[in-house]
Coordinates of C-alpha atoms in Angstrom, one line a residue:
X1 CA -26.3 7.0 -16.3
X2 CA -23.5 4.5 -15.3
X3 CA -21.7 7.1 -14.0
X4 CA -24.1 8.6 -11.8
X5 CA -24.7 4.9 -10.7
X6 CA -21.1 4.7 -9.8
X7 CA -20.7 8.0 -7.7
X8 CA -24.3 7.1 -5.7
X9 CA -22.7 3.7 -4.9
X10 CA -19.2 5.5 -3.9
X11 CA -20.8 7.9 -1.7
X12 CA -23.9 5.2 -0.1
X13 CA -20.6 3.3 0.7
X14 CA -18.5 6.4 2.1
X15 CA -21.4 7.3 4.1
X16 CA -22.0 3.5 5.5
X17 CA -17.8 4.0 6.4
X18 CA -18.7 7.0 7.9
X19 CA -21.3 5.8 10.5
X20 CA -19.1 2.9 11.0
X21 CA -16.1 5.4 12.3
X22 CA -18.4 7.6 14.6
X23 CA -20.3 4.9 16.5
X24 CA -17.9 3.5 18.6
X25 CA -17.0 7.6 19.2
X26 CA -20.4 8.5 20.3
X27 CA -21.3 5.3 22.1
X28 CA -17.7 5.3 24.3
X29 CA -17.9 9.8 24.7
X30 CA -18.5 10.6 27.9
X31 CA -22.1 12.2 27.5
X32 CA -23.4 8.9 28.9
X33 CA -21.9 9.3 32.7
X34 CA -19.4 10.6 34.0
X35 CA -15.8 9.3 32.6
X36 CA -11.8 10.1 32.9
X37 CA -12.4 13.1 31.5
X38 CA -15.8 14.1 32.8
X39 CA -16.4 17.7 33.1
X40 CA -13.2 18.2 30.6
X41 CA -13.7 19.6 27.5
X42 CA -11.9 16.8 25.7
X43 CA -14.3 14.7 27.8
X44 CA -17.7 16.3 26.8
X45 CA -19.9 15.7 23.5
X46 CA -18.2 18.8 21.7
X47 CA -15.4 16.6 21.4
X48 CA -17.3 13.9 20.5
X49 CA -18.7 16.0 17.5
X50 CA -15.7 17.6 16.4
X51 CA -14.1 13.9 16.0
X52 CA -17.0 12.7 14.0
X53 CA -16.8 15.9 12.2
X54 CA -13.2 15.2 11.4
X55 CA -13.8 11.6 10.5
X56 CA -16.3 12.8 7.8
X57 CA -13.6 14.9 6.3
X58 CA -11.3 11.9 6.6
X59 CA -14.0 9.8 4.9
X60 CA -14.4 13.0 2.0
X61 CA -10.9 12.8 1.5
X62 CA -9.7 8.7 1.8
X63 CA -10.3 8.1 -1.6
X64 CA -8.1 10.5 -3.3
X65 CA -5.6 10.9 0.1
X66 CA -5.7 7.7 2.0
X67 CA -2.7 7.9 3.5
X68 CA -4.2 11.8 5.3
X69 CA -7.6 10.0 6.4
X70 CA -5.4 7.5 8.6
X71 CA -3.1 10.4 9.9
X72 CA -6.4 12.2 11.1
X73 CA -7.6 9.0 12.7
X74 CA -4.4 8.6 14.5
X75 CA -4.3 11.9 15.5
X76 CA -7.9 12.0 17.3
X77 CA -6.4 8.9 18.6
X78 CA -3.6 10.4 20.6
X79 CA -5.1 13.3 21.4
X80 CA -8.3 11.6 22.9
X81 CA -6.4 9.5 25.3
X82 CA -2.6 9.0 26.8
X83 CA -2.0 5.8 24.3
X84 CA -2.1 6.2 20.8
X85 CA -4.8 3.7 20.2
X86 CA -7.9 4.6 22.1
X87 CA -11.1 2.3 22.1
X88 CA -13.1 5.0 20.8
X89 CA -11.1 5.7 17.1
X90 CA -9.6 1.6 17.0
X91 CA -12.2 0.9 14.6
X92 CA -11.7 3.9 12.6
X93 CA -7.7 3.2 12.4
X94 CA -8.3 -0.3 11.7
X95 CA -10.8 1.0 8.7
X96 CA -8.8 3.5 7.5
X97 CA -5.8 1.0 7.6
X98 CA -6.6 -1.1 5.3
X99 CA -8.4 1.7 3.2
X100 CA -4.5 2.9 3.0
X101 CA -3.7 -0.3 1.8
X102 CA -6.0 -0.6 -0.2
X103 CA -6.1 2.5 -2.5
X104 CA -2.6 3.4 -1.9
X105 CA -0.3 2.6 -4.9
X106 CA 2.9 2.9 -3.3
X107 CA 4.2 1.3 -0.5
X108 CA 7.0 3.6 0.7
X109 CA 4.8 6.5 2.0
X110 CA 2.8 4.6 4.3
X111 CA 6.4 3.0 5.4
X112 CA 7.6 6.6 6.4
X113 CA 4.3 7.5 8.0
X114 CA 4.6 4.1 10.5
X115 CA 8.2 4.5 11.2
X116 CA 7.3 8.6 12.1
X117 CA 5.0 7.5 14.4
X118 CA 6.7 4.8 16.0
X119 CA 9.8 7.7 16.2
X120 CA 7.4 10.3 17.5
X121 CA 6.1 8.0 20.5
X122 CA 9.8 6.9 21.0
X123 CA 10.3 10.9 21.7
X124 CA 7.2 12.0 23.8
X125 CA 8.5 8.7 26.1
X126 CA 12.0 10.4 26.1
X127 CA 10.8 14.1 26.5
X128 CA 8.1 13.0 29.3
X129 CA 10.4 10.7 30.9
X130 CA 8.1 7.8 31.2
X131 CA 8.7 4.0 31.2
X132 CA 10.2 2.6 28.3
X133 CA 7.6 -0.3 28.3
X134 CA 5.0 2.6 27.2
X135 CA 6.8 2.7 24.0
X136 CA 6.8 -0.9 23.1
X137 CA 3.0 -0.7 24.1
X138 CA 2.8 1.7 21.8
X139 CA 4.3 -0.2 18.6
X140 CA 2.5 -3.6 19.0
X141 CA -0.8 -1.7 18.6
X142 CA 0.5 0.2 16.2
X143 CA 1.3 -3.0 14.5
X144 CA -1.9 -4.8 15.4
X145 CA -4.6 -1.9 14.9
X146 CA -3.1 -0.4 12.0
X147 CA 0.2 -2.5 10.3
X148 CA -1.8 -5.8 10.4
X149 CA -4.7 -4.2 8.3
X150 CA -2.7 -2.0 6.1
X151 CA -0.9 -5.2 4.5
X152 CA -4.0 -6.6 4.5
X153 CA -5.2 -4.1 1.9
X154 CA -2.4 -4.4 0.0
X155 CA -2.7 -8.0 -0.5
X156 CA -6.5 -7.1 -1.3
X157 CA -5.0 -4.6 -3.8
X158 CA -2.5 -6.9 -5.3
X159 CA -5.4 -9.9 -5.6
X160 CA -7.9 -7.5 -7.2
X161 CA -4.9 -6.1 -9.9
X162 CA -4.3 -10.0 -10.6
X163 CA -7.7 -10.4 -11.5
X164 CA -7.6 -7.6 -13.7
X165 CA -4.2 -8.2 -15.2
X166 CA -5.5 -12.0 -16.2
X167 CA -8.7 -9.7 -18.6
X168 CA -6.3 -7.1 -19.5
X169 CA -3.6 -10.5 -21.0
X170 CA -6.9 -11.7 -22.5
X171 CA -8.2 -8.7 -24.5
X172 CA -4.4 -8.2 -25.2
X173 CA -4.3 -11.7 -26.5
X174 CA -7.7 -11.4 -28.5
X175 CA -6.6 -8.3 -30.2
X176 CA -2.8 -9.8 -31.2
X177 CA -4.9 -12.8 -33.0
X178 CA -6.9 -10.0 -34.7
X179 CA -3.6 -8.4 -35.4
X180 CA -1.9 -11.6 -36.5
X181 CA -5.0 -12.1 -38.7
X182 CA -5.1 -8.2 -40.1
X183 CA -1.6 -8.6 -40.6
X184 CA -1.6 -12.5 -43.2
X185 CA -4.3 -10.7 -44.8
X186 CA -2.6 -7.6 -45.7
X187 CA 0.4 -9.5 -46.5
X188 CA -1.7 -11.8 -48.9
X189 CA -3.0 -8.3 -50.4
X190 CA 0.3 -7.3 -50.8
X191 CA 2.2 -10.7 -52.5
X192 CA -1.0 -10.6 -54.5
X193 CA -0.2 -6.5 -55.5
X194 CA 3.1 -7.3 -56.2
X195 CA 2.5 -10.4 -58.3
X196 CA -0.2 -8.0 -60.5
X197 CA 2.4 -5.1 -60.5
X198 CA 5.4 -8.1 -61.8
X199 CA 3.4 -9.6 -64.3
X200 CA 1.0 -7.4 -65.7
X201 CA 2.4 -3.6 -64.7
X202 CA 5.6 -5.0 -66.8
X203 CA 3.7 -6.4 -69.7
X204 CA 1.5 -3.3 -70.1
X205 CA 4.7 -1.0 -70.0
X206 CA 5.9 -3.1 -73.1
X207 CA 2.8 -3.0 -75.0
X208 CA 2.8 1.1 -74.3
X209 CA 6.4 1.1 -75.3
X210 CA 5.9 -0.8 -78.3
X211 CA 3.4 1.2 -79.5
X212 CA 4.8 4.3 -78.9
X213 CA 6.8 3.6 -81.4
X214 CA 4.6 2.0 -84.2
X215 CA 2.7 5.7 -83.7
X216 CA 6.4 7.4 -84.6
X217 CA 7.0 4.2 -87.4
X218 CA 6.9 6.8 -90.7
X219 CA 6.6 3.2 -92.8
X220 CA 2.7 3.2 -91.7
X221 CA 0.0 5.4 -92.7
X222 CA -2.2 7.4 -90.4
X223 CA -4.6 5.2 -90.0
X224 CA -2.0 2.5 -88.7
X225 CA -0.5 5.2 -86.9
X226 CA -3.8 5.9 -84.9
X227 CA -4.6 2.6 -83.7
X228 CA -1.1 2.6 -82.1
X229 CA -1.8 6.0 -80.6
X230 CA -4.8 4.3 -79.3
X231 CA -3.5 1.5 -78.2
X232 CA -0.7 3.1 -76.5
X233 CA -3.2 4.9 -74.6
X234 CA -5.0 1.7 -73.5
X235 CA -1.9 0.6 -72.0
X236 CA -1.6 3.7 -70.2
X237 CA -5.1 3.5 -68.6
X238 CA -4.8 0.0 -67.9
X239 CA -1.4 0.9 -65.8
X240 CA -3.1 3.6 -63.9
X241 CA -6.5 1.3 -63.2
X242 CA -3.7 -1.3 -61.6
X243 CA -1.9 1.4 -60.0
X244 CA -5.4 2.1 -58.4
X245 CA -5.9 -1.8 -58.0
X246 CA -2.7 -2.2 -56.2
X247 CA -3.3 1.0 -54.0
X248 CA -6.9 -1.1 -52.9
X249 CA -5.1 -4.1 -51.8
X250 CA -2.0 -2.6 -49.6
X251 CA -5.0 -1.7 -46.8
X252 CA -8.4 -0.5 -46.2
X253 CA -7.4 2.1 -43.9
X254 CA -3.7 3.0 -45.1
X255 CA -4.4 6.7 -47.3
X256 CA -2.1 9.2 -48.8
X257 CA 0.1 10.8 -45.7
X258 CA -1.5 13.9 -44.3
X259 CA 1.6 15.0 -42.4
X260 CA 5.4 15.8 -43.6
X261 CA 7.5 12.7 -43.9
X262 CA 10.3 14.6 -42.5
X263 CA 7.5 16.7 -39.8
X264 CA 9.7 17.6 -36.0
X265 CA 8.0 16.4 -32.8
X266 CA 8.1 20.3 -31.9
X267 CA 5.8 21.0 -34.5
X268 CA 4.3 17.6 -34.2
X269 CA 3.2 18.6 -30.2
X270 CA 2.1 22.3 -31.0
X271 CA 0.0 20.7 -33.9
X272 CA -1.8 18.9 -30.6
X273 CA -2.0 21.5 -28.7
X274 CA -3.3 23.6 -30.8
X275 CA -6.5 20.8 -31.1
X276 CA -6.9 21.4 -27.6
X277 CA -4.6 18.5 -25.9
X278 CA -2.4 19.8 -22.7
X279 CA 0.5 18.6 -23.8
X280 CA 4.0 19.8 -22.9
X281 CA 7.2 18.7 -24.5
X282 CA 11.2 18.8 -22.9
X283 CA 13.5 17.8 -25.5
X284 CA 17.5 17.5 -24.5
X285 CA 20.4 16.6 -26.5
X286 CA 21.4 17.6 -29.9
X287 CA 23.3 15.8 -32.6
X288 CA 23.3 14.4 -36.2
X289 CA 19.7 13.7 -38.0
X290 CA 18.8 10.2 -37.0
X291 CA 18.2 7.7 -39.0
X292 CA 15.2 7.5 -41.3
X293 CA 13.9 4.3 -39.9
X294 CA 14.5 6.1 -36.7
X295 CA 13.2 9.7 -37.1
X296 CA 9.8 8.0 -38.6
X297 CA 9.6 6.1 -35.9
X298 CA 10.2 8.7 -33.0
X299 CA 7.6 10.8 -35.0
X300 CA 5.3 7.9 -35.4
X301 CA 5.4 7.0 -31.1
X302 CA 4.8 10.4 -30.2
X303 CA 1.8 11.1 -32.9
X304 CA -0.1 7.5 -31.6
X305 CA 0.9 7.9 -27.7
X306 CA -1.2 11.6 -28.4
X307 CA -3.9 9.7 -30.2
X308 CA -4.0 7.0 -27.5
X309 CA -4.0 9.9 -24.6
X310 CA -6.6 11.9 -26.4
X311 CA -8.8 8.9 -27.2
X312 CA -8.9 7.3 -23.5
X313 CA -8.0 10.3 -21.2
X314 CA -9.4 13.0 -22.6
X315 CA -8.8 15.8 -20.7
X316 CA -5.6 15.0 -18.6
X317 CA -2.2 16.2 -18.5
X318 CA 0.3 15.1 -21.3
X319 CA 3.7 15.4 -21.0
X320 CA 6.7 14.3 -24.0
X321 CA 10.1 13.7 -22.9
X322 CA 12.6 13.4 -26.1
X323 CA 16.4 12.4 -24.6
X324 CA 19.0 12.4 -27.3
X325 CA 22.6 10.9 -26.7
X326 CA 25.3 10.3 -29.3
X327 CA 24.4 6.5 -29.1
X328 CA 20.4 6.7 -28.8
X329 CA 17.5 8.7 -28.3
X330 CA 14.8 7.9 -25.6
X331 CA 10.9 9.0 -25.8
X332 CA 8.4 8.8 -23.3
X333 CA 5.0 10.0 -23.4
X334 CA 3.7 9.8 -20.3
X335 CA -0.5 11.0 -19.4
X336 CA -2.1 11.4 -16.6
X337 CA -5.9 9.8 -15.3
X338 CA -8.8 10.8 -16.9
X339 CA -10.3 13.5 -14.8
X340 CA -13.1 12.6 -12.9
X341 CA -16.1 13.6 -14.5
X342 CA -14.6 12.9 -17.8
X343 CA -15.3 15.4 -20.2
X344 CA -16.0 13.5 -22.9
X345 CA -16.1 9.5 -23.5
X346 CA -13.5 7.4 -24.5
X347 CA -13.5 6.9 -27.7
X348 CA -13.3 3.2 -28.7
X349 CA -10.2 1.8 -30.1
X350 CA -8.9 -1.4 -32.2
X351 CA -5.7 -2.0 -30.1
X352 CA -3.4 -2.9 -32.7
X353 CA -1.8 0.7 -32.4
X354 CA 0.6 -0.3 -29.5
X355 CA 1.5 -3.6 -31.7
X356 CA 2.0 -1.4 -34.9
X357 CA 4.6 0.9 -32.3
X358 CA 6.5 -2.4 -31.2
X359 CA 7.1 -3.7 -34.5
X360 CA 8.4 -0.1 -35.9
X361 CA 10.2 0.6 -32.6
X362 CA 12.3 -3.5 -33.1
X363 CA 12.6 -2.5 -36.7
X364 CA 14.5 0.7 -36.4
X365 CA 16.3 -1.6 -33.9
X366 CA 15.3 -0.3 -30.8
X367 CA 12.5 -1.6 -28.1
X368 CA 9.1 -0.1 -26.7
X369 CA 7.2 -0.4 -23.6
X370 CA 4.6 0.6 -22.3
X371 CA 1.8 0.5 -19.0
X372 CA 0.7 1.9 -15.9
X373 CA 2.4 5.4 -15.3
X374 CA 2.9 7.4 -12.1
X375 CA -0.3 6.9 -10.1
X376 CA -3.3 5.9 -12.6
X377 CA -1.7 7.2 -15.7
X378 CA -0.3 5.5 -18.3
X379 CA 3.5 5.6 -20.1
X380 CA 5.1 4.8 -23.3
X381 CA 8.4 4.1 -23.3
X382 CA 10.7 3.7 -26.5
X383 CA 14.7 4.0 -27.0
X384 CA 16.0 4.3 -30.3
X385 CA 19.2 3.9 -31.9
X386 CA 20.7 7.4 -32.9
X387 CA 23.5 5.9 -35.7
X388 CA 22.7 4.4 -39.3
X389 CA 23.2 0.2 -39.5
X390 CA 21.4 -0.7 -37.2
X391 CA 19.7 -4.4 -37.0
X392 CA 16.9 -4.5 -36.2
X393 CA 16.0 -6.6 -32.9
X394 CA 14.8 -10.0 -32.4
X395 CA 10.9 -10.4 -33.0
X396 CA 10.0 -10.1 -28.9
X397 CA 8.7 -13.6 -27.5
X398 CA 5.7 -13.4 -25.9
X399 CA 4.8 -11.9 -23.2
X400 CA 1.2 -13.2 -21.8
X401 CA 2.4 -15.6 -19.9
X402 CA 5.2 -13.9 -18.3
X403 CA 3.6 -10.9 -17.5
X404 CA 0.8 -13.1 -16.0
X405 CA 3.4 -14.9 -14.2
X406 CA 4.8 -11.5 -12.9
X407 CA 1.3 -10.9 -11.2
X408 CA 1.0 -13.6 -9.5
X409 CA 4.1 -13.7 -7.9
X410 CA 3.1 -9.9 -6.8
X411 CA 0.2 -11.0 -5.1
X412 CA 2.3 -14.4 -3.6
X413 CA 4.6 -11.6 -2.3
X414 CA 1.5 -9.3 -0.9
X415 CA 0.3 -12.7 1.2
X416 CA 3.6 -13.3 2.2
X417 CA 4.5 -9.7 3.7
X418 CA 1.0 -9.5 4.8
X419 CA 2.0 -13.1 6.8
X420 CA 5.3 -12.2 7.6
X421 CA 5.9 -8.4 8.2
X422 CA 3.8 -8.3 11.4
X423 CA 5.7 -11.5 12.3
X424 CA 9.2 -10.1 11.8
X425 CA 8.2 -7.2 13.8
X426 CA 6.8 -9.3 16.8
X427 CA 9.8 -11.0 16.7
X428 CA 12.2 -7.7 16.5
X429 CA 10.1 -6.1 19.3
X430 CA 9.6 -9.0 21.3
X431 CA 13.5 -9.5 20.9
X432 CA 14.1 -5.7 22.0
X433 CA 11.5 -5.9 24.8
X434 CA 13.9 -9.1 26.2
X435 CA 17.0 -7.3 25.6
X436 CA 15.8 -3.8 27.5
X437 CA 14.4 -6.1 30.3
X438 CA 17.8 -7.9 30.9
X439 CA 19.1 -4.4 30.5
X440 CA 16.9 -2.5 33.0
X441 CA 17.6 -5.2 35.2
X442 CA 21.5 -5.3 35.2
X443 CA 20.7 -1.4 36.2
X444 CA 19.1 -2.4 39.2
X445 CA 21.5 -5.0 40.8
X446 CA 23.6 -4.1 43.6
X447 CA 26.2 -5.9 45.2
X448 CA 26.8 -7.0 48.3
X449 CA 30.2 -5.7 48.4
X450 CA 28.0 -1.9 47.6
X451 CA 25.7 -2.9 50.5
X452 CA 28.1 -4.0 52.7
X453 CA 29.7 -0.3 52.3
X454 CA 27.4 2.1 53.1
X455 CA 26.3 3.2 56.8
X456 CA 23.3 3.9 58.5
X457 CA 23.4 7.3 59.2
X458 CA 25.5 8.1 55.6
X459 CA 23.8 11.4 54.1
X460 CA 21.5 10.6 51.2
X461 CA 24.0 11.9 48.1
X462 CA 26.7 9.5 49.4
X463 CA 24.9 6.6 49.0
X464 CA 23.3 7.0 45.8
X465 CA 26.5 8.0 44.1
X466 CA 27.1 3.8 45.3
X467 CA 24.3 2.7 44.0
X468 CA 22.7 2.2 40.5
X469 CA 21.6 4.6 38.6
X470 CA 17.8 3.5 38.5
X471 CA 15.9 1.7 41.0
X472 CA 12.8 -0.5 40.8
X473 CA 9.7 1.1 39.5
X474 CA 7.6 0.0 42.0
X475 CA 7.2 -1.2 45.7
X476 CA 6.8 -5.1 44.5
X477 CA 3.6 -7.1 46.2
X478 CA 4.0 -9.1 49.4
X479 CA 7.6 -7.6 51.1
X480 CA 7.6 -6.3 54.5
X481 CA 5.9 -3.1 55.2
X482 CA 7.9 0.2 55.2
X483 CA 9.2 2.2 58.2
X484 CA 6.7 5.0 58.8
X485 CA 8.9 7.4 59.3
X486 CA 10.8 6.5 55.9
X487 CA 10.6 9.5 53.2
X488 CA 10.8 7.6 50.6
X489 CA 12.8 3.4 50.0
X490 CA 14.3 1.8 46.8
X491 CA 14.5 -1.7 46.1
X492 CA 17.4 -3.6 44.1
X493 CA 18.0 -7.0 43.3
X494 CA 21.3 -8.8 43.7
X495 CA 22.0 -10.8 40.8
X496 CA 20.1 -10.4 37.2
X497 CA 18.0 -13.5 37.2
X498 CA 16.2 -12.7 40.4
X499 CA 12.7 -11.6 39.9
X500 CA 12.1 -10.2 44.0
X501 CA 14.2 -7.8 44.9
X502 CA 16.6 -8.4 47.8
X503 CA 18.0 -4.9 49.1
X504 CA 15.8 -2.2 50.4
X505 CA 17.5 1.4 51.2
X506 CA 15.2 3.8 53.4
X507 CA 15.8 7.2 53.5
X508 CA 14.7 10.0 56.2
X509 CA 15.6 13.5 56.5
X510 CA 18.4 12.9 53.7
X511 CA 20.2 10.1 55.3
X512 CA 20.2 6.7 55.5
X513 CA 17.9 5.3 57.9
X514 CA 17.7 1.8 57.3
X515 CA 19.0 -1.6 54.9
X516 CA 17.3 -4.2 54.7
X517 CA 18.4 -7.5 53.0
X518 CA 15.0 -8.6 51.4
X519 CA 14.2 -12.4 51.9
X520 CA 12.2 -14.3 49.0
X521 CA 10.0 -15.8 51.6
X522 CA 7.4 -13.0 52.3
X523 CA 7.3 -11.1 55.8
X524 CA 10.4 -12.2 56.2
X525 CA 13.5 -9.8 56.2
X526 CA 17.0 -9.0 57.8
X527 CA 17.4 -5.3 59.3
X528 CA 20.4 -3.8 59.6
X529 CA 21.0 -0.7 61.9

């Protein structure tokens, strides 16, 4: 029932995304009048519907492949206009942003995805030959519409896993005290066992011993001799009634090994996957037998990281990675998600197998680890020492606070690259924006001493080949008219801090026709020839 909750919530809430995405595309199409693009295919309510149709798939897919919803968005993007944000899809990039953010676990791919799109703009300027400045448009709203919201999920992401991580340190802790508790009162049971097994189990062995050999003494009669049989039988019961005693008090769930002591993880795994568990194992690396301590305890990670997977993932992927070096062996058992319907429940669990795993692993003298996996999975992580001698380590200090510590400085860092990134790339592109200016403008100076040079009259190819290579864009507002018979004039400044330009070159027929020496004042001007 909670899980049929759940999934009406998810899709109430993908279809409420979904509506949220198409408006702004059927409210801006062009169906409503006539528009850039009317009578266009790309400007008529097909494509209206096939974006909203592609923005539901987006929406089907965003939860398992953000990072492909927000590459279809910015794809109907570019394709519905000349820019690559549009007004139609901006809220549909800006959503599917910081869904990226949001679900996304890794950073990196979205990374590549920005930077391939920022290259890819930097190449249709190159290949269409248009004005740089398009290109920097293009970055600060990719930056705006889709960086600035992207980071915001993160830090969203990063805030909710705090939150989490501070209930996951306090079950963790709860369960250690019921661990530290289990653990006094089994070793209470057992100094009590052993002080039964000192005093009594030693006392009752001498009694049976004794009269074992009052019933061989051939100085007493038979009768004599029976009551020593008997009571040498007593003692015998009354050692295996504490032998049964003692077995009570080491544990309420400890019982006689089912498994070989001396049992490989080969047939260990195949045991499991013959229950039904897909597990695979990859073993590398030969050498002696380890250690006892060490064998039991490579035997004992792999056999309760199984349990573990099969208790709270039933159903996924398993996979057992033994690594054996001359100096140490390494396990990890690593499982994927839970697939989604489950097919069974979790089953519930105490939590004290991990800590049992941790003390074994420090025993043997080696350390364990263990948490989130690739993805949503989970890992166990363990390395072993592979010689005989070995101390074991240091008991481990704890780890609440740290870890907690650890969190919070993740989410601190989310808030400040959500602060900082898009301010470091304002900066950068604000920086390279100044630097192409100063360089497009030292490309359109020319000197007088170049001005002075050329004639009226001079064909066309001579005096480019004087002048620089590129020209202002445009004919600026508020200079002199041009010549009517002029096919075509190019303005240049003189020096790099000048805004207006100064010379104007006219040519007619291919040849020079006029120079004019451009005058800041407007309507003003000097002709020459």
């Amino acid at each position: 029932m909670h899980r049929d909750r759940q999934a009406l919530r998810r899709r109430a809430l993908d279809l409420a995304l979904w509506v949220l995405v198409c408006a702004p595309v059927l409210l801006n199409g062009d169906g409503y009048g006539p528009g850039r693009w009317a009578g266009s295919w790309l400007g008529s309510w097909w494509a209206s519907a096939a974006g909203a149709a592609l923005l539901g798939a987006a929406v089907a897919v965003g939860r398992r492949r953000p990072l492909a919803a927000l590459v279809v968005a910015l794809g109907l993007s570019a394709v519905h206009g000349s820019q690559l944000i549009t007004p139609q899809y901006a809220v549909a990039l800006v959503a599917f942003g910081f869904l990226a953010g949001r679900r996304s676990a890794r950073a990196r791919p979205a990374l590549v995805l920005f930077a391939a799109v920022a290259l890819a703009g930097l190449a249709v300027v190159l290949v269409l030959e248009q004005e740089p400045w398009s290109w920097f448009t293009l970055v600060a709203a990719l930056l705006l519409a889709v960086v600035v919201p992207w980071l915001l999920g993160r830090f969203v992401r990063q805030y909710v896993e705090l939150g989490a991580a501070g209930w996951r340190l306090a079950d963790r802790m709860e369960r250690e005290q019921r661990a530290v508790a289990d653990r006094a009162r089994l070793r209470e049971r057992s100094r009590i066992a052993g002080d039964m097994h000192d005093s009594l189990g030693h006392e009752l062995s001498l009694i049976a011993l004794r009269a074992a050999a009052l019933e061989v003494d051939r100085g007493l009669d038979e009768r004599q001799r029976g009551a020593a049989r008997e009571l040498r039988q007593a003692a015998g019961d009354a050692t295996a009634r504490l032998r049964d005693i003692v077995g009570v008090l080491r544990g309420d769930d400890e019982g006689v090994p089912v498994t070989p002591r001396d049992e490989p993880v080969r047939a260990l795994v195949e045991r499991a996957r013959t229950s039904g568990l897909a597990v695979t194992l990859h073993e590398e690396g030969e050498g002696d037998p380890l250690p006892e301590m060490a064998a039991r305890a490579v035997h004992r990670i792999v056999q309760e990281s199984l349990t573990n997977a099969a208790k709270h993932a039933p159903g996924a992927a398993v996979a057992v990675r033994v690594v054996r070096t001359s100096d140490e062996v390494a396990v990890t058992v690593t499982n994927d998600p839970a697939p989604s319907p489950s097919p069974a429940p979790a089953a519930p669990s105490g939590g004290t197998g991990l800590v049992g795993l941790h003390e074994r692993a420090r025993l043997a003298g080696g350390w364990l680890t263990h948490g989130p996996g690739s993805g949503d999975g989970f890992a166990v992580r363990a390395r072993l020492p592979a010689t005989a001698g070995a101390s074991p380590a240091p008991p481990p200090a704890p780890t609440s606070a740290r870890e907690w510590d650890l969190a919070r400085r993740r989410v601190r860092r989310g808030l400040r690259q959500a602060i900082a990134v898009p301010v470091a790339a304002g900066v950068v592109l604000g920086v390279v924006m100044l630097g192409f200016d100063q360089y497009s403008r030292m490309r359109t100076v020319v000197h007088r001493a170049d001005y002075d040079a050329v004639r009226v009259g001079d064909r066309e190819e001579h005096v480019v080949a004087r002048l620089p290579a590129r020209a202002l864009p445009d004919r600026p507002a508020g200079l002199p008219p041009e010549p009517r018979d002029a096919d075509r004039c190019a303005y240049y400044r003189k020096d790099v801090l000048q805004d207006t330009p100064t010379f104007r070159f006219c040519f007619t027929d291919g040849r020079l026709s006029s120079k004019t020496v451009v005058r800041d004042v407007p309507n003003e001007e000097h002709r020459d020839g």
